[in-house]
Short mmCIF file of C-alpha atoms and ligand atoms in Angstrom, two decimals:
data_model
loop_
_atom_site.label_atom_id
_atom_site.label_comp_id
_atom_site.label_asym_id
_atom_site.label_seq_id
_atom_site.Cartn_x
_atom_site.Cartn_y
_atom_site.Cartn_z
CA UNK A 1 89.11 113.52 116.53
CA UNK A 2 92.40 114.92 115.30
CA UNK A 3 92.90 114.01 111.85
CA UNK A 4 95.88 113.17 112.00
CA UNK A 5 94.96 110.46 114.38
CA UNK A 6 92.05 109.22 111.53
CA UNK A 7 92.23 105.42 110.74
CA UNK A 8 94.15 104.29 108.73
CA UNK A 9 93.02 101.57 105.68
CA UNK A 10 95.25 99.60 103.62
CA UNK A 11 93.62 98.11 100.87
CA UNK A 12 95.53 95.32 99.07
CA UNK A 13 93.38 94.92 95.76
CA UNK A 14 94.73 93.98 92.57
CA UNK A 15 91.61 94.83 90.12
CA UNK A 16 91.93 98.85 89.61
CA UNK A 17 88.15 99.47 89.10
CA UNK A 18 87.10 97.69 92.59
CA UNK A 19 89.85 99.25 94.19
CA UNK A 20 89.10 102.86 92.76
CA UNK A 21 85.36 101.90 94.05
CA UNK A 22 86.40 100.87 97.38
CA UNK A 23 88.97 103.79 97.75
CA UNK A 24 86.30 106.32 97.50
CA UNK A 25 83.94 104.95 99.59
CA UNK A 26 86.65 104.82 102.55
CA UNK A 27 87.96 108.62 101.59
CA UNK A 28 84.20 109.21 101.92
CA UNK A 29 83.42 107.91 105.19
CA UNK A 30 86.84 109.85 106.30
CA UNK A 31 89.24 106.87 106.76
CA UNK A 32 93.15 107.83 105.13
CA UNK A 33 93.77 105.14 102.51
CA UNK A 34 96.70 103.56 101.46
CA UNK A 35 96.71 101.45 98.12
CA UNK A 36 98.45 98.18 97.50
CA UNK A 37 98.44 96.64 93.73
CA UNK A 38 99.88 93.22 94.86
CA UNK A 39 101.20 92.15 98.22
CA UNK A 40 104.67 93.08 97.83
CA UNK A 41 103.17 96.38 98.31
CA UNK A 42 100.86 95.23 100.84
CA UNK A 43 103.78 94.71 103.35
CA UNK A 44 106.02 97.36 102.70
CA UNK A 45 103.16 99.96 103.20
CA UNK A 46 102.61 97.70 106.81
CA UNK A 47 105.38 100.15 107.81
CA UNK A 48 102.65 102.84 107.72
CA UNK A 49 100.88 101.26 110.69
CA UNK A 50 97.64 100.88 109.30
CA UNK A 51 94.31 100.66 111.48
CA UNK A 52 92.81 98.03 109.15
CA UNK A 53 93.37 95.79 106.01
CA UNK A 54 91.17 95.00 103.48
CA UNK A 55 93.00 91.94 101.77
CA UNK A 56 91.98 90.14 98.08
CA UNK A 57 92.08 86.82 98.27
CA UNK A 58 93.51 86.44 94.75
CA UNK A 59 96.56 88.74 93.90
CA UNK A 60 99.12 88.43 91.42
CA UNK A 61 102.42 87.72 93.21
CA UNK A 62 100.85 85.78 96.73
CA UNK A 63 97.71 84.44 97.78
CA UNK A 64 95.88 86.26 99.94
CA UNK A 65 95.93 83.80 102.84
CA UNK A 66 99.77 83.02 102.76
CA UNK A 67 100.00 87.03 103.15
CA UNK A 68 97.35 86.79 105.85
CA UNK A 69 99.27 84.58 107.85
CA UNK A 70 102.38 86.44 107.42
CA UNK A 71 100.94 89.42 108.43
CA UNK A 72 99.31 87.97 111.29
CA UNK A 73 102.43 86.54 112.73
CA UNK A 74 103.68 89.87 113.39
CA UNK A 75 100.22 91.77 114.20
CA UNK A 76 96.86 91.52 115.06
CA UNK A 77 95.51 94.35 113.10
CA UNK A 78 91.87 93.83 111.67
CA UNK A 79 91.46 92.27 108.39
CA UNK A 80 88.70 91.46 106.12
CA UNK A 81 89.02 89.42 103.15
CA UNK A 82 87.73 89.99 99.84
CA UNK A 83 87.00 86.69 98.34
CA UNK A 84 85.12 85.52 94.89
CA UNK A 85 85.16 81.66 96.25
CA UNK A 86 82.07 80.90 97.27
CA UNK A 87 82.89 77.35 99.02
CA UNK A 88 81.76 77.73 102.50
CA UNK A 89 85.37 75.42 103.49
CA UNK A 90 86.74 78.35 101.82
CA UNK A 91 85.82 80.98 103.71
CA UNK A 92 85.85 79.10 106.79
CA UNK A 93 89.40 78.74 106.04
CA UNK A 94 90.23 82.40 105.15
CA UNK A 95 88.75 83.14 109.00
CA UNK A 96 90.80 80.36 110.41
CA UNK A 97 93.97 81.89 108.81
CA UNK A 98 93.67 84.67 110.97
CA UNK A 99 91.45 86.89 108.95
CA UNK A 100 88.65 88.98 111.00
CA UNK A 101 86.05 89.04 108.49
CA UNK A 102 85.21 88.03 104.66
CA UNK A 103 83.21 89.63 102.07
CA UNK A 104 81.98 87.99 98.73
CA UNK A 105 82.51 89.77 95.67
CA UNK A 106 80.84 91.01 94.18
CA UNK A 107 79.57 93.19 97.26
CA UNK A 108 77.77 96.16 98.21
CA UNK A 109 80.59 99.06 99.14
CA UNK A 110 77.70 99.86 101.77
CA UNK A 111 78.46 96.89 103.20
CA UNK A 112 81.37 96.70 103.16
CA UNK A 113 81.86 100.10 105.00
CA UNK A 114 79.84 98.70 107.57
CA UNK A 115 82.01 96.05 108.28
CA UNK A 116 84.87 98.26 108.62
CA UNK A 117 83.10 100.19 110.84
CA UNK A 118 82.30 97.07 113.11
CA UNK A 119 86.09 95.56 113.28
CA UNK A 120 87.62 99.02 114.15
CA UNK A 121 84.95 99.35 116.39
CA UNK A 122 85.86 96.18 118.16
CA UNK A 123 89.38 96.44 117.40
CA UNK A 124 88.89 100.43 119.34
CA UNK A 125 87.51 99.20 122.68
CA UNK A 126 90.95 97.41 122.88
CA UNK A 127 92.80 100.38 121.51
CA UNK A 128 91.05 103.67 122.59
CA UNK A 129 92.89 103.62 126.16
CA UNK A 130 95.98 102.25 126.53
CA UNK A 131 97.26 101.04 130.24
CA UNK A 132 100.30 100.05 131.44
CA UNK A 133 102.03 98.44 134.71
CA UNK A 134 98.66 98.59 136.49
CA UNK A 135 97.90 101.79 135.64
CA UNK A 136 100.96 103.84 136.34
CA UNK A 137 100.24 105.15 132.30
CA UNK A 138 97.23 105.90 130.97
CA UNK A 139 97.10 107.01 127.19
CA UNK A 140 93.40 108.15 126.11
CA UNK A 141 93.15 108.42 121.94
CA UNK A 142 90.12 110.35 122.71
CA UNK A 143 90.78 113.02 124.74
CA UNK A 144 94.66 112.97 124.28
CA UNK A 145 95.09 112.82 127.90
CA UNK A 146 98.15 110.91 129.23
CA UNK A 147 98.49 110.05 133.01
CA UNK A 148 101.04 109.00 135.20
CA UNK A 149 100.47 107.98 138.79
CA UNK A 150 96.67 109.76 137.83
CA UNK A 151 98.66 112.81 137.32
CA UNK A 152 98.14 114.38 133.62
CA UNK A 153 101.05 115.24 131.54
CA UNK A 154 100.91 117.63 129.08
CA UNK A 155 102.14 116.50 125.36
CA UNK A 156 101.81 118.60 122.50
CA UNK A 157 99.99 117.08 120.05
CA UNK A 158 103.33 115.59 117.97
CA UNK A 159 104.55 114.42 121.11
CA UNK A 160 100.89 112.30 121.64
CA UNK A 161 101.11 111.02 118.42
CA UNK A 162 104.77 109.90 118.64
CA UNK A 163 103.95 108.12 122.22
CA UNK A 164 100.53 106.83 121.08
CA UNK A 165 101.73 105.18 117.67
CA UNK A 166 104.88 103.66 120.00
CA UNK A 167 102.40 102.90 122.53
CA UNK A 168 100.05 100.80 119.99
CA UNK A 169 102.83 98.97 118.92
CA UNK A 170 104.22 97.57 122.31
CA UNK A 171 107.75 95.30 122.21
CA UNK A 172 108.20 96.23 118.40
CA UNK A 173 110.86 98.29 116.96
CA UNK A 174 109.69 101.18 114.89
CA UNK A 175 112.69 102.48 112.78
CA UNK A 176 113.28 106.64 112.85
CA UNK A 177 112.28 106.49 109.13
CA UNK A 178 108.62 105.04 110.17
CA UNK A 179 108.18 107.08 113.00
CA UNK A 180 109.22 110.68 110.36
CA UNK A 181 106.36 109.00 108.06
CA UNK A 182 103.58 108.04 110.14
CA UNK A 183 104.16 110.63 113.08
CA UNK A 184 104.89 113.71 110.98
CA UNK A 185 103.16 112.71 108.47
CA UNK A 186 105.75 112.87 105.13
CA UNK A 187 108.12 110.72 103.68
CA UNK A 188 111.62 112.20 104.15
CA UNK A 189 114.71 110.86 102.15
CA UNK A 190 116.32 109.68 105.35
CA UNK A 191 114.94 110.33 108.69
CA UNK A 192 113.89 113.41 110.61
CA UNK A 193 116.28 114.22 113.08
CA UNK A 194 113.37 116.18 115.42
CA UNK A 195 112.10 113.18 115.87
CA UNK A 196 115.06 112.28 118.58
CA UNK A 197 114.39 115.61 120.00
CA UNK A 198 110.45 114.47 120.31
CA UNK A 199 110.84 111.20 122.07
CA UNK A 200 113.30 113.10 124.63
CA UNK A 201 110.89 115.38 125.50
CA UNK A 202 108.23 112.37 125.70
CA UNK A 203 110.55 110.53 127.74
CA UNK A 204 110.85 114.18 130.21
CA UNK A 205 107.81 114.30 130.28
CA UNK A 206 106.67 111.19 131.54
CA UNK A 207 109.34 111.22 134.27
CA UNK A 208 111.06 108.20 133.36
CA UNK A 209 112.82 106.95 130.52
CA UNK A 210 112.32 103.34 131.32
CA UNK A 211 108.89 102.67 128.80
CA UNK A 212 110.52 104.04 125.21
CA UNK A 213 113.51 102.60 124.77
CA UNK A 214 116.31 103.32 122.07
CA UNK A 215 117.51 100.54 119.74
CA UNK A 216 120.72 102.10 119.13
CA UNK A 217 121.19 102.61 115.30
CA UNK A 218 118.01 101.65 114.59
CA UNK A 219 115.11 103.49 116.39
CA UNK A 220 112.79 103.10 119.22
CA UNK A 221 110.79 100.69 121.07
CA UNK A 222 108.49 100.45 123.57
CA UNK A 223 108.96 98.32 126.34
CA UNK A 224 105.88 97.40 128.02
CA UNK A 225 103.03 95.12 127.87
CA UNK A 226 99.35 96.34 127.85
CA UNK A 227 97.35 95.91 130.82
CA UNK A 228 94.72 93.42 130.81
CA UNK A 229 91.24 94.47 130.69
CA1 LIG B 1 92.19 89.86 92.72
#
C-alpha cells in the first residue's frame, strides 16, 4: 500500500512511559501515530482523520467515556479503551458507550497490536471499497482504482487521496486547512490553495460535479451516502 494511505492511530494516553511504549510498538508494526496528552488534544488532532483510537479511560481534563461518546456522536471510527478498572459493569459500560474494544492495563503491547489489527480489519471490509448510488462510483483503497458507470478514471495519486479521504467521510465538511494536512501531508499556516485546483480536476474527472460539493468559505463536502453492502 501507498504510505501515504497507512493507518492512521491516535493514541489519547496521559502516562508518558505507556504511551512512549505503545507509540513504538504501532511505528513498528507501520501504523502513522498521532499523540494526545489529554483529550483536549484528543479532539483537535480528530481533524487528522485518524483510522483508529486508542482512548485511556482516565485522563486529566475528561473521562475517557464522556470523550468516547462525544467522539462517537460525530464518527464511528474504531476505538479501544485502555482501562485499569477491573469491574466487569465497568467495562461493560465502556463497550456500551460506544467503544469497540477494551484492554486492561497493565497489558501486553503484543496484544494490544493484535487488537488493532482485528478492529481495522473489521472496520476495512467496510472501508476498503467504497460504493455509491448503486454503483455508479466505485473507489478501491487497494488498487486505487476509481470507476464510474464500470468505466476507470484515472487520478493521480493526490487526486485519490483527496477523493478517498472526502469519500470516507461522506455528508461531513472537511475544511481546506484539513484537507492541506491530511491530503498533502503538512501543516500549512493557512490553507493550500492547490488544493482547489485538485478537487476541480477530481470533480473533471469524474464527469460530474454533483458528489463533492463546495461549502462556500469553508471547504468541501461530499454529498453521498455509501451503498449498502
Ligand atoms: Ca491515565
Amino acid at each position: 500500500m501507498d504510505t501515504s494511505l497507512r493507518h492512521k492511530v491516535l493514541l489519547i494516553e496521559d502516562e508518558q512511559k505507556i504511551s512512549d511504549i505503545i507509540s513504538t510498538y504501532l511505528l513498528r508494526e507501520g501504523y502513522t501515530v498521532l499523540n494526545a496528552l489529554n483529550g483536549a488534544e484528543g479532539l483537535r488532532q480528530m481533524s487528522q482523520l485518524p483510522d483508529l483510537i486508542i482512548l485511556d479511560l482516565k485522563l486529566p481534563d475528561m473521562d475517557g467515556e464522556d470523550l468516547c461518546q462525544v467522539i462517537r456522536a460525530d464518527s464511528d471510527i474504531p476505538i479501544i479503551m485502555l482501562t485499569a478498572k477491573t469491574h466487569e459493569d465497568d467495562r461493560v459500560r465502556g463497550l456500551l458507550m460506544g467503544a469497540d474494544d477494551y484492554v486492561l492495563k497493565p497489558f501486553s503491547p503484543k496484544e494490544l497490536m493484535a487488537r488493532v489489527k482485528v478492529c481495522l480489519r473489521r472496520a476495512g471490509k467496510k472501508q476498503r471499497t467504497l460504493s455509491f448510488n448503486n454503483g455508479e462510483l466505485i473507489i478501491d483503497r487497494g488498487s486505487h482504482e476509481v470507476k464510474v458507470h464500470g468505466k476507470g478514471v484515472s487520478l493521480t495519486p493526490t487526486e485519490f487521496k483527496m477523493l478517498f479521504v472526502l469519500a470516507s467521510n461522506p455528508n461531513r465538511v472537511l475544511t481546506r486547512l484539513q484537507l492541506t494536512n491530511v491530503v498533502l501531508g503538512y501543516e500549512f499556516d493557512g490553507y493550500d490553495r492547490t488544493i482547489d485546483a485538485h478537487l476541480k480536476n477530481i470533480r473533471q474527472k469524474l464527469g460530474q460535479s454533483d458528489y463533492v460539493k463546495t461549502v462556500y468559505g469553508v471547504g468541501y463536502r461530499f454529498n453521498c451516502t455509501p451503498d449498502e453492502d
